[in-house]
mmCIF file of C-alpha atoms in Angstrom:
data_model
loop_
_atom_site.group_PDB
_atom_site.id
_atom_site.type_symbol
_atom_site.label_atom_id
_atom_site.label_comp_id
_atom_site.label_asym_id
_atom_site.label_seq_id
_atom_site.Cartn_x
_atom_site.Cartn_y
_atom_site.Cartn_z
ATOM 1 C CA MET A 1 -53.132 37.947 -225.494
ATOM 2 C CA ASN A 2 -54.973 40.204 -227.917
ATOM 3 C CA SER A 3 -53.676 41.561 -231.212
ATOM 4 C CA PHE A 4 -52.115 45.028 -230.939
ATOM 5 C CA ASP A 5 -50.493 47.798 -232.919
ATOM 6 C CA TYR A 6 -46.948 48.919 -232.114
ATOM 7 C CA LYS A 7 -45.342 52.314 -232.600
ATOM 8 C CA LYS A 8 -41.983 53.659 -231.500
ATOM 9 C CA GLU A 9 -41.698 57.295 -230.398
ATOM 10 C CA ILE A 10 -38.408 59.152 -229.939
ATOM 11 C CA THR A 11 -39.729 62.335 -228.222
ATOM 12 C CA VAL A 12 -41.653 62.905 -225.033
ATOM 13 C CA ASN A 13 -44.232 65.096 -226.807
ATOM 14 C CA GLY A 14 -44.807 62.487 -229.497
ATOM 15 C CA ALA A 15 -45.359 59.741 -226.957
ATOM 16 C CA ILE A 16 -47.733 61.838 -224.872
ATOM 17 C CA LYS A 17 -49.759 62.825 -227.921
ATOM 18 C CA ALA A 18 -50.065 59.198 -228.995
ATOM 19 C CA VAL A 19 -51.383 58.050 -225.613
ATOM 20 C CA SER A 20 -53.449 61.094 -224.604
ATOM 21 C CA THR A 21 -55.509 60.957 -227.827
ATOM 22 C CA ASP A 22 -56.124 57.202 -227.702
ATOM 23 C CA ASN A 23 -57.417 55.542 -224.530
ATOM 24 C CA LYS A 24 -56.498 52.142 -225.983
ATOM 25 C CA ALA A 25 -52.807 53.099 -226.172
ATOM 26 C CA THR A 26 -50.242 52.303 -223.473
ATOM 27 C CA PHE A 27 -46.643 53.373 -222.911
ATOM 28 C CA LEU A 28 -44.125 50.557 -223.182
ATOM 29 C CA ALA A 29 -40.758 50.782 -221.392
ATOM 30 C CA GLY A 30 -39.134 47.769 -219.718
ATOM 31 C CA GLY A 31 -42.380 45.792 -219.966
ATOM 32 C CA THR A 32 -41.629 43.575 -216.954
ATOM 33 C CA ASN A 33 -45.038 44.199 -215.310
ATOM 34 C CA ILE A 34 -47.212 44.758 -218.343
ATOM 35 C CA ILE A 35 -46.356 41.280 -219.666
ATOM 36 C CA ASP A 36 -47.513 39.707 -216.400
ATOM 37 C CA LEU A 37 -50.747 41.703 -216.469
ATOM 38 C CA TRP A 38 -51.279 40.844 -220.113
ATOM 39 C CA LYS A 39 -50.781 37.133 -219.581
ATOM 40 C CA TYR A 40 -53.443 37.111 -216.876
ATOM 41 C CA ASN A 41 -55.818 39.166 -219.064
ATOM 42 C CA LEU A 42 -55.698 42.080 -216.631
ATOM 43 C CA THR A 43 -54.734 44.537 -219.330
ATOM 44 C CA ASN A 44 -55.410 44.373 -223.045
ATOM 45 C CA PRO A 45 -53.749 47.320 -224.760
ATOM 46 C CA GLU A 46 -54.556 47.631 -228.406
ATOM 47 C CA LYS A 47 -51.621 49.955 -229.150
ATOM 48 C CA LEU A 48 -48.174 49.940 -227.542
ATOM 49 C CA ILE A 49 -46.193 53.167 -227.676
ATOM 50 C CA ASP A 50 -42.535 52.208 -227.244
ATOM 51 C CA VAL A 51 -40.679 55.013 -225.422
ATOM 52 C CA ASN A 52 -37.323 53.274 -224.921
ATOM 53 C CA ASP A 53 -35.493 55.399 -227.540
ATOM 54 C CA ILE A 54 -36.261 58.718 -225.863
ATOM 55 C CA ALA A 55 -32.626 59.449 -224.961
ATOM 56 C CA ALA A 56 -33.429 62.410 -222.698
ATOM 57 C CA LEU A 57 -35.140 60.054 -220.220
ATOM 58 C CA ASN A 58 -32.233 57.640 -219.990
ATOM 59 C CA THR A 59 -29.743 59.666 -217.941
ATOM 60 C CA ILE A 60 -28.750 60.209 -214.340
ATOM 61 C CA GLU A 61 -27.477 63.701 -213.648
ATOM 62 C CA GLU A 62 -26.515 65.969 -210.790
ATOM 63 C CA LEU A 63 -28.835 68.926 -210.076
ATOM 64 C CA ASP A 64 -27.760 72.455 -209.247
ATOM 65 C CA ASN A 65 -28.889 71.974 -205.621
ATOM 66 C CA ASN A 66 -26.591 68.921 -205.285
ATOM 67 C CA GLY A 67 -29.497 66.553 -205.635
ATOM 68 C CA VAL A 68 -29.703 63.940 -208.377
ATOM 69 C CA ARG A 69 -32.203 63.420 -211.186
ATOM 70 C CA LEU A 70 -32.988 59.820 -212.217
ATOM 71 C CA GLY A 71 -34.286 59.455 -215.749
ATOM 72 C CA ALA A 72 -37.484 57.449 -215.972
ATOM 73 C CA LEU A 73 -36.015 55.068 -218.555
ATOM 74 C CA VAL A 74 -32.812 54.269 -216.661
ATOM 75 C CA LYS A 75 -32.842 50.590 -215.710
ATOM 76 C CA ASN A 76 -33.124 49.688 -212.054
ATOM 77 C CA ALA A 77 -29.769 47.881 -212.071
ATOM 78 C CA ALA A 78 -28.005 50.845 -213.701
ATOM 79 C CA THR A 79 -29.488 53.130 -211.061
ATOM 80 C CA ALA A 80 -28.448 50.931 -208.160
ATOM 81 C CA TYR A 81 -24.842 50.715 -209.349
ATOM 82 C CA HIS A 82 -24.469 54.324 -210.505
ATOM 83 C CA PRO A 83 -21.612 56.084 -208.629
ATOM 84 C CA PHE A 84 -23.860 58.975 -207.552
ATOM 85 C CA ILE A 85 -26.376 56.574 -206.029
ATOM 86 C CA GLU A 86 -23.917 54.209 -204.367
ATOM 87 C CA LYS A 87 -22.027 57.087 -202.773
ATOM 88 C CA ARG A 88 -24.762 59.601 -201.946
ATOM 89 C CA TYR A 89 -27.963 57.561 -201.796
ATOM 90 C CA PRO A 90 -26.840 54.079 -200.705
ATOM 91 C CA LEU A 91 -30.275 53.476 -199.118
ATOM 92 C CA LEU A 92 -31.794 53.588 -202.604
ATOM 93 C CA SER A 93 -29.153 51.314 -204.046
ATOM 94 C CA LYS A 94 -29.679 48.761 -201.309
ATOM 95 C CA ALA A 95 -33.482 48.830 -201.709
ATOM 96 C CA ILE A 96 -33.350 48.349 -205.471
ATOM 97 C CA LEU A 97 -31.010 45.375 -205.132
ATOM 98 C CA ALA A 98 -33.369 43.764 -202.614
ATOM 99 C CA GLY A 99 -36.124 43.634 -205.251
ATOM 100 C CA ALA A 100 -36.993 41.157 -208.011
ATOM 101 C CA SER A 101 -34.149 39.271 -209.668
ATOM 102 C CA ALA A 102 -31.004 40.421 -211.482
ATOM 103 C CA GLN A 103 -32.606 39.719 -214.826
ATOM 104 C CA ILE A 104 -35.678 41.821 -214.047
ATOM 105 C CA ARG A 105 -33.596 44.650 -212.580
ATOM 106 C CA ASN A 106 -31.665 44.711 -215.867
ATOM 107 C CA MET A 107 -34.919 45.320 -217.773
ATOM 108 C CA ALA A 108 -37.200 47.246 -215.399
ATOM 109 C CA THR A 109 -37.115 51.025 -215.593
ATOM 110 C CA ASN A 110 -37.274 53.611 -212.819
ATOM 111 C CA GLY A 111 -40.574 55.025 -214.070
ATOM 112 C CA GLY A 112 -42.084 51.566 -214.496
ATOM 113 C CA ASN A 113 -41.110 50.592 -210.960
ATOM 114 C CA LEU A 114 -43.391 53.336 -209.623
ATOM 115 C CA LEU A 115 -46.288 52.100 -211.756
ATOM 116 C CA GLN A 116 -46.227 48.377 -211.031
ATOM 117 C CA ARG A 117 -49.464 46.886 -209.762
ATOM 118 C CA THR A 118 -50.187 44.791 -206.700
ATOM 119 C CA ARG A 119 -49.324 41.090 -206.630
ATOM 120 C CA CYS A 120 -52.479 40.242 -204.619
ATOM 121 C CA TYR A 121 -53.448 36.723 -205.678
ATOM 122 C CA TYR A 122 -57.121 37.653 -205.850
ATOM 123 C CA PHE A 123 -56.300 40.491 -208.250
ATOM 124 C CA TYR A 124 -54.553 37.990 -210.557
ATOM 125 C CA ASP A 125 -57.380 35.392 -210.424
ATOM 126 C CA PRO A 126 -60.101 36.198 -212.989
ATOM 127 C CA ASP A 127 -62.455 33.666 -211.398
ATOM 128 C CA VAL A 128 -62.932 35.657 -208.180
ATOM 129 C CA PRO A 129 -64.181 39.195 -207.532
ATOM 130 C CA CYS A 130 -61.679 41.996 -206.939
ATOM 131 C CA ASN A 131 -62.392 45.685 -206.494
ATOM 132 C CA LYS A 132 -59.052 46.597 -208.044
ATOM 133 C CA ARG A 133 -59.872 44.615 -211.144
ATOM 134 C CA MET A 134 -63.650 45.052 -211.211
ATOM 135 C CA PRO A 135 -64.742 48.006 -209.039
ATOM 136 C CA GLY A 136 -67.760 47.161 -206.909
ATOM 137 C CA SER A 137 -67.348 43.398 -207.123
ATOM 138 C CA GLY A 138 -65.920 42.919 -203.623
ATOM 139 C CA CYS A 139 -62.662 42.098 -201.813
ATOM 140 C CA PRO A 140 -62.397 38.403 -200.975
ATOM 141 C CA ALA A 141 -59.004 38.995 -199.295
ATOM 142 C CA ILE A 142 -60.663 40.677 -196.324
ATOM 143 C CA GLY A 143 -62.242 37.433 -195.155
ATOM 144 C CA GLY A 144 -59.982 35.059 -197.060
ATOM 145 C CA CYS A 145 -56.313 34.193 -197.334
ATOM 146 C CA ASN A 146 -54.595 37.475 -196.537
ATOM 147 C CA ARG A 147 -51.121 36.637 -195.168
ATOM 148 C CA MET A 148 -49.445 38.982 -197.641
ATOM 149 C CA HIS A 149 -51.950 41.806 -197.279
ATOM 150 C CA ALA A 150 -52.053 45.289 -195.765
ATOM 151 C CA ILE A 151 -52.361 46.210 -192.105
ATOM 152 C CA LEU A 152 -52.314 50.011 -192.580
ATOM 153 C CA GLY A 153 -54.296 52.453 -194.705
ATOM 154 C CA THR A 154 -56.843 49.864 -195.800
ATOM 155 C CA SER A 155 -60.520 50.337 -196.620
ATOM 156 C CA GLU A 156 -63.498 48.020 -196.730
ATOM 157 C CA HIS A 157 -62.901 47.877 -200.502
ATOM 158 C CA CYS A 158 -59.270 46.721 -200.623
ATOM 159 C CA ILE A 159 -56.407 45.464 -198.448
ATOM 160 C CA ALA A 160 -53.826 44.920 -201.231
ATOM 161 C CA VAL A 161 -50.221 46.017 -200.767
ATOM 162 C CA PHE A 162 -47.924 47.896 -203.122
ATOM 163 C CA PRO A 163 -44.945 45.607 -203.982
ATOM 164 C CA SER A 164 -42.021 47.957 -204.804
ATOM 165 C CA ASP A 165 -38.809 48.007 -202.775
ATOM 166 C CA MET A 166 -37.362 50.958 -204.660
ATOM 167 C CA CYS A 167 -40.381 53.102 -203.795
ATOM 168 C CA VAL A 168 -39.961 52.504 -200.049
ATOM 169 C CA ALA A 169 -36.532 54.105 -200.234
ATOM 170 C CA LEU A 170 -37.824 56.895 -202.463
ATOM 171 C CA ALA A 171 -40.518 57.655 -199.869
ATOM 172 C CA ALA A 172 -37.934 57.874 -197.120
ATOM 173 C CA LEU A 173 -35.716 60.096 -199.257
ATOM 174 C CA GLU A 174 -38.672 62.431 -200.062
ATOM 175 C CA ALA A 175 -38.189 62.132 -203.796
ATOM 176 C CA VAL A 176 -40.179 64.196 -206.303
ATOM 177 C CA VAL A 177 -41.769 62.626 -209.363
ATOM 178 C CA ASN A 178 -41.629 64.734 -212.527
ATOM 179 C CA VAL A 179 -44.363 64.042 -215.065
ATOM 180 C CA MET A 180 -45.291 65.494 -218.430
ATOM 181 C CA GLY A 181 -48.734 65.379 -219.978
ATOM 182 C CA PRO A 182 -51.118 67.113 -222.375
ATOM 183 C CA ASN A 183 -51.493 69.979 -219.902
ATOM 184 C CA GLY A 184 -47.757 70.446 -219.307
ATOM 185 C CA GLU A 185 -45.348 69.470 -216.591
ATOM 186 C CA ARG A 186 -46.078 68.567 -212.946
ATOM 187 C CA HIS A 187 -43.798 67.900 -209.974
ATOM 188 C CA ILE A 188 -45.394 65.500 -207.497
ATOM 189 C CA PRO A 189 -43.984 64.966 -204.009
ATOM 190 C CA PHE A 190 -43.476 61.227 -203.575
ATOM 191 C CA ALA A 191 -45.911 61.065 -200.671
ATOM 192 C CA ASP A 192 -48.666 62.299 -203.003
ATOM 193 C CA PHE A 193 -47.904 60.072 -205.978
ATOM 194 C CA HIS A 194 -49.467 56.787 -204.885
ATOM 195 C CA ARG A 195 -53.000 56.487 -203.464
ATOM 196 C CA LEU A 196 -54.606 54.648 -200.589
ATOM 197 C CA PRO A 197 -57.518 52.469 -201.697
ATOM 198 C CA GLY A 198 -60.438 54.376 -200.180
ATOM 199 C CA ASP A 199 -63.488 54.009 -202.428
ATOM 200 C CA THR A 200 -61.369 53.775 -205.600
ATOM 201 C CA PRO A 201 -58.897 50.904 -205.139
ATOM 202 C CA HIS A 202 -58.581 50.478 -208.898
ATOM 203 C CA LEU A 203 -56.646 53.786 -208.996
ATOM 204 C CA ASP A 204 -53.057 53.178 -207.865
ATOM 205 C CA ASN A 205 -51.622 56.670 -208.346
ATOM 206 C CA ASN A 206 -52.487 60.242 -209.191
ATOM 207 C CA LEU A 207 -51.292 60.314 -212.803
ATOM 208 C CA GLN A 208 -53.771 61.768 -215.280
ATOM 209 C CA GLN A 209 -54.667 60.328 -218.718
ATOM 210 C CA GLY A 210 -51.736 60.667 -221.078
ATOM 211 C CA GLU A 211 -49.197 61.713 -218.420
ATOM 212 C CA MET A 212 -45.725 60.158 -218.496
ATOM 213 C CA ILE A 213 -43.132 59.980 -215.743
ATOM 214 C CA THR A 214 -40.039 61.691 -217.102
ATOM 215 C CA SER A 215 -37.709 61.647 -214.084
ATOM 216 C CA ILE A 216 -37.403 61.329 -210.316
ATOM 217 C CA ASP A 217 -35.543 63.957 -208.278
ATOM 218 C CA LEU A 218 -33.619 63.063 -205.145
ATOM 219 C CA PRO A 219 -33.097 66.040 -202.846
ATOM 220 C CA PRO A 220 -29.702 66.545 -201.217
ATOM 221 C CA ASN A 221 -29.310 64.911 -197.814
ATOM 222 C CA GLN A 222 -26.755 63.585 -195.340
ATOM 223 C CA PHE A 223 -28.109 60.052 -195.031
ATOM 224 C CA SER A 224 -25.136 58.346 -196.697
ATOM 225 C CA LYS A 225 -23.495 57.387 -193.364
ATOM 226 C CA HIS A 226 -26.487 56.071 -191.444
ATOM 227 C CA TYR A 227 -29.004 54.024 -193.423
ATOM 228 C CA ALA A 228 -30.527 50.571 -193.674
ATOM 229 C CA TYR A 229 -32.989 48.684 -195.820
ATOM 230 C CA LEU A 230 -34.360 45.617 -194.098
ATOM 231 C CA LYS A 231 -36.576 43.263 -196.127
ATOM 232 C CA LEU A 232 -38.292 40.360 -194.403
ATOM 233 C CA ARG A 233 -39.625 37.753 -196.820
ATOM 234 C CA ASP A 234 -40.250 34.059 -197.214
ATOM 235 C CA ARG A 235 -37.036 33.414 -199.158
ATOM 236 C CA HIS A 236 -33.867 35.375 -199.664
ATOM 237 C CA SER A 237 -34.391 36.325 -203.331
ATOM 238 C CA TYR A 238 -37.183 36.942 -205.798
ATOM 239 C CA ALA A 239 -39.825 37.280 -203.107
ATOM 240 C CA PHE A 240 -42.039 40.213 -202.162
ATOM 241 C CA ALA A 241 -41.737 41.694 -198.674
ATOM 242 C CA LEU A 242 -43.855 40.621 -195.756
ATOM 243 C CA VAL A 243 -42.487 43.761 -194.112
ATOM 244 C CA SER A 244 -39.669 46.042 -195.273
ATOM 245 C CA VAL A 245 -38.186 49.086 -193.603
ATOM 246 C CA ALA A 246 -36.087 51.919 -195.016
ATOM 247 C CA ALA A 247 -34.388 53.849 -192.219
ATOM 248 C CA ALA A 248 -31.998 56.778 -192.464
ATOM 249 C CA PHE A 249 -30.547 59.203 -189.920
ATOM 250 C CA GLU A 250 -28.473 62.310 -189.647
ATOM 251 C CA MET A 251 -26.606 62.246 -186.350
ATOM 252 C CA ASP A 252 -25.217 64.789 -183.918
ATOM 253 C CA GLY A 253 -22.963 62.647 -181.769
ATOM 254 C CA ASN A 254 -25.274 59.942 -180.331
ATOM 255 C CA ALA A 255 -28.384 62.062 -180.841
ATOM 256 C CA ILE A 256 -30.592 61.957 -183.922
ATOM 257 C CA SER A 257 -30.887 65.275 -185.703
ATOM 258 C CA LYS A 258 -33.023 63.980 -188.585
ATOM 259 C CA ALA A 259 -34.853 60.674 -189.128
ATOM 260 C CA ARG A 260 -36.604 59.034 -192.046
ATOM 261 C CA ILE A 261 -38.504 55.744 -191.756
ATOM 262 C CA ALA A 262 -40.685 54.205 -194.444
ATOM 263 C CA LEU A 263 -42.328 50.786 -194.575
ATOM 264 C CA GLY A 264 -43.168 48.427 -197.436
ATOM 265 C CA GLY A 265 -45.357 45.333 -197.530
ATOM 266 C CA VAL A 266 -47.903 46.801 -195.125
ATOM 267 C CA ALA A 267 -50.054 49.223 -197.139
ATOM 268 C CA HIS A 268 -51.382 50.231 -200.564
ATOM 269 C CA LYS A 269 -48.453 52.642 -200.859
ATOM 270 C CA PRO A 270 -45.082 53.077 -199.108
ATOM 271 C CA TRP A 271 -46.016 53.949 -195.520
ATOM 272 C CA ARG A 272 -44.383 56.890 -193.761
ATOM 273 C CA VAL A 273 -45.468 58.756 -190.607
ATOM 274 C CA PRO A 274 -43.550 62.065 -190.298
ATOM 275 C CA GLU A 275 -44.804 62.524 -186.713
ATOM 276 C CA ALA A 276 -42.929 59.369 -185.686
ATOM 277 C CA GLU A 277 -39.740 60.741 -187.223
ATOM 278 C CA GLU A 278 -40.188 63.974 -185.263
ATOM 279 C CA LEU A 279 -40.414 61.923 -182.067
ATOM 280 C CA LEU A 280 -36.855 60.810 -182.659
ATOM 281 C CA LYS A 281 -35.418 64.272 -183.305
ATOM 282 C CA GLY A 282 -32.958 65.188 -180.550
ATOM 283 C CA LYS A 283 -33.365 61.781 -178.925
ATOM 284 C CA LYS A 284 -30.620 59.297 -178.175
ATOM 285 C CA ALA A 285 -30.242 56.639 -180.848
ATOM 286 C CA ALA A 286 -31.412 53.776 -178.664
ATOM 287 C CA ALA A 287 -33.795 50.833 -178.961
ATOM 288 C CA GLU A 288 -36.275 52.261 -176.481
ATOM 289 C CA ASN A 289 -36.707 55.395 -178.603
ATOM 290 C CA PHE A 290 -36.948 53.386 -181.802
ATOM 291 C CA ALA A 291 -39.704 51.386 -180.115
ATOM 292 C CA LEU A 292 -41.665 54.576 -179.405
ATOM 293 C CA ALA A 293 -41.388 55.542 -183.051
ATOM 294 C CA ALA A 294 -42.492 52.077 -184.099
ATOM 295 C CA GLU A 295 -45.599 52.306 -181.917
ATOM 296 C CA ARG A 296 -46.514 55.611 -183.557
ATOM 297 C CA ILE A 297 -45.919 54.283 -187.062
ATOM 298 C CA LEU A 298 -48.080 51.199 -186.427
ATOM 299 C CA ALA A 299 -50.867 53.120 -184.663
ATOM 300 C CA GLY A 300 -54.131 52.004 -186.167
ATOM 301 C CA ALA A 301 -52.717 48.866 -187.762
ATOM 302 C CA VAL A 302 -55.366 46.164 -188.223
ATOM 303 C CA GLY A 303 -54.801 42.519 -189.015
ATOM 304 C CA ARG A 304 -57.345 40.444 -190.914
ATOM 305 C CA GLY A 305 -56.466 37.042 -189.566
ATOM 306 C CA ASP A 306 -53.656 35.476 -191.587
ATOM 307 C CA ASN A 307 -51.662 38.722 -191.529
ATOM 308 C CA ASP A 308 -52.030 39.501 -187.795
ATOM 309 C CA PHE A 309 -48.387 38.564 -187.341
ATOM 310 C CA LYS A 310 -47.323 41.546 -189.458
ATOM 311 C CA ILE A 311 -48.083 44.029 -186.656
ATOM 312 C CA PRO A 312 -45.566 42.736 -184.090
ATOM 313 C CA LEU A 313 -43.176 41.802 -186.924
ATOM 314 C CA ALA A 314 -43.258 45.365 -188.270
ATOM 315 C CA LYS A 315 -42.550 46.834 -184.838
ATOM 316 C CA ARG A 316 -39.521 44.607 -184.338
ATOM 317 C CA ALA A 317 -38.369 45.253 -187.922
ATOM 318 C CA ILE A 318 -38.472 49.026 -187.393
ATOM 319 C CA ILE A 319 -36.321 48.737 -184.270
ATOM 320 C CA ARG A 320 -33.861 46.431 -185.976
ATOM 321 C CA ALA A 321 -33.592 48.564 -189.136
ATOM 322 C CA CYS A 322 -32.978 51.708 -187.047
ATOM 323 C CA GLU A 323 -30.226 49.934 -185.099
ATOM 324 C CA MET A 324 -28.693 48.681 -188.363
ATOM 325 C CA ALA A 325 -28.774 52.205 -189.784
ATOM 326 C CA LEU A 326 -26.400 53.363 -187.049
ATOM 327 C CA ASP A 327 -23.786 50.977 -188.481
ATOM 328 C CA PRO A 328 -24.453 50.112 -192.133
ATOM 329 C CA GLU A 329 -21.767 47.443 -191.992
ATOM 330 C CA SER A 330 -24.126 45.483 -189.761
ATOM 331 C CA GLN A 331 -26.228 44.805 -192.844
ATOM 332 C CA ILE A 332 -23.787 42.124 -194.002
ATOM 333 C CA PRO A 333 -25.865 38.930 -194.269
ATOM 334 C CA GLY A 334 -25.878 37.101 -190.935
ATOM 335 C CA ALA A 335 -24.884 40.173 -188.918
ATOM 336 C CA GLY A 336 -27.010 42.197 -186.539
ATOM 337 C CA PRO A 337 -29.533 41.326 -183.831
ATOM 338 C CA SER A 338 -32.247 38.733 -184.379
ATOM 339 C CA LEU A 339 -35.929 39.466 -184.432
#
């Protein structure tokens, strides 16, 4: 690790000024990802701007429209267990608790969760090329070991996946990311926050230099009765998803009046296909209809060898998650249909 300067800021404007005027400066919140990146020499900030004492960013509050605003500095664990979230957005609570470990959730912040980088093993290995780490150097994952890699939204430059569980739920809930920067405030729909790799895989999101996430808005919804977060992974805890599915419904009897389905572990960003959700509108909540939605969501999926299994696995996971969403109690470990 390199030597660095450290400065604590207690206002949003002070923190933004410190980072926007110095391209060697980096915001520091929970630090759970930056330490990993630093240890592997993937980032070498020369100045850390500690924002943890900005009290205005460490709250969860109800909005006038009955939505909820999550402060960017609220810890993941505190968010998952907050009464507003457990009661009104249980999908988000369940997704957060499926991620990382209890110790990391106690340190990681909401804003930082959105900004974490891929866990692609080629990205973390300085002895091999990687277009995310060194643009233009190549992507050895495409023809190499790619069991954990993307099947959707890839490019010839990158097939890495985005690792967050929390963000899969936020995508399904159509959250809005509020940011502040040198040019003022912006409100970014969650679908537009993260990027697909395209020709610029080293750019993970659409933040501009010096911009800081200040909060995340959850719009009001009626998904608290029918929801599921299904995470398929190699071990039960502290493992990243092979495939994850956030599913939520509003029901009119046995018919679906509104559907939300988002996938993790399959793309460079949380993957959502609104057209597939529209297919379910007015349809009976049944496996055959969930299968049709799954086919639409996975249209265009491409395996690269080791990760070919993810395509049929994702289809079965979507069907299972949708069935589980009809009865959230079925998400008790050991319950529900097998894949």
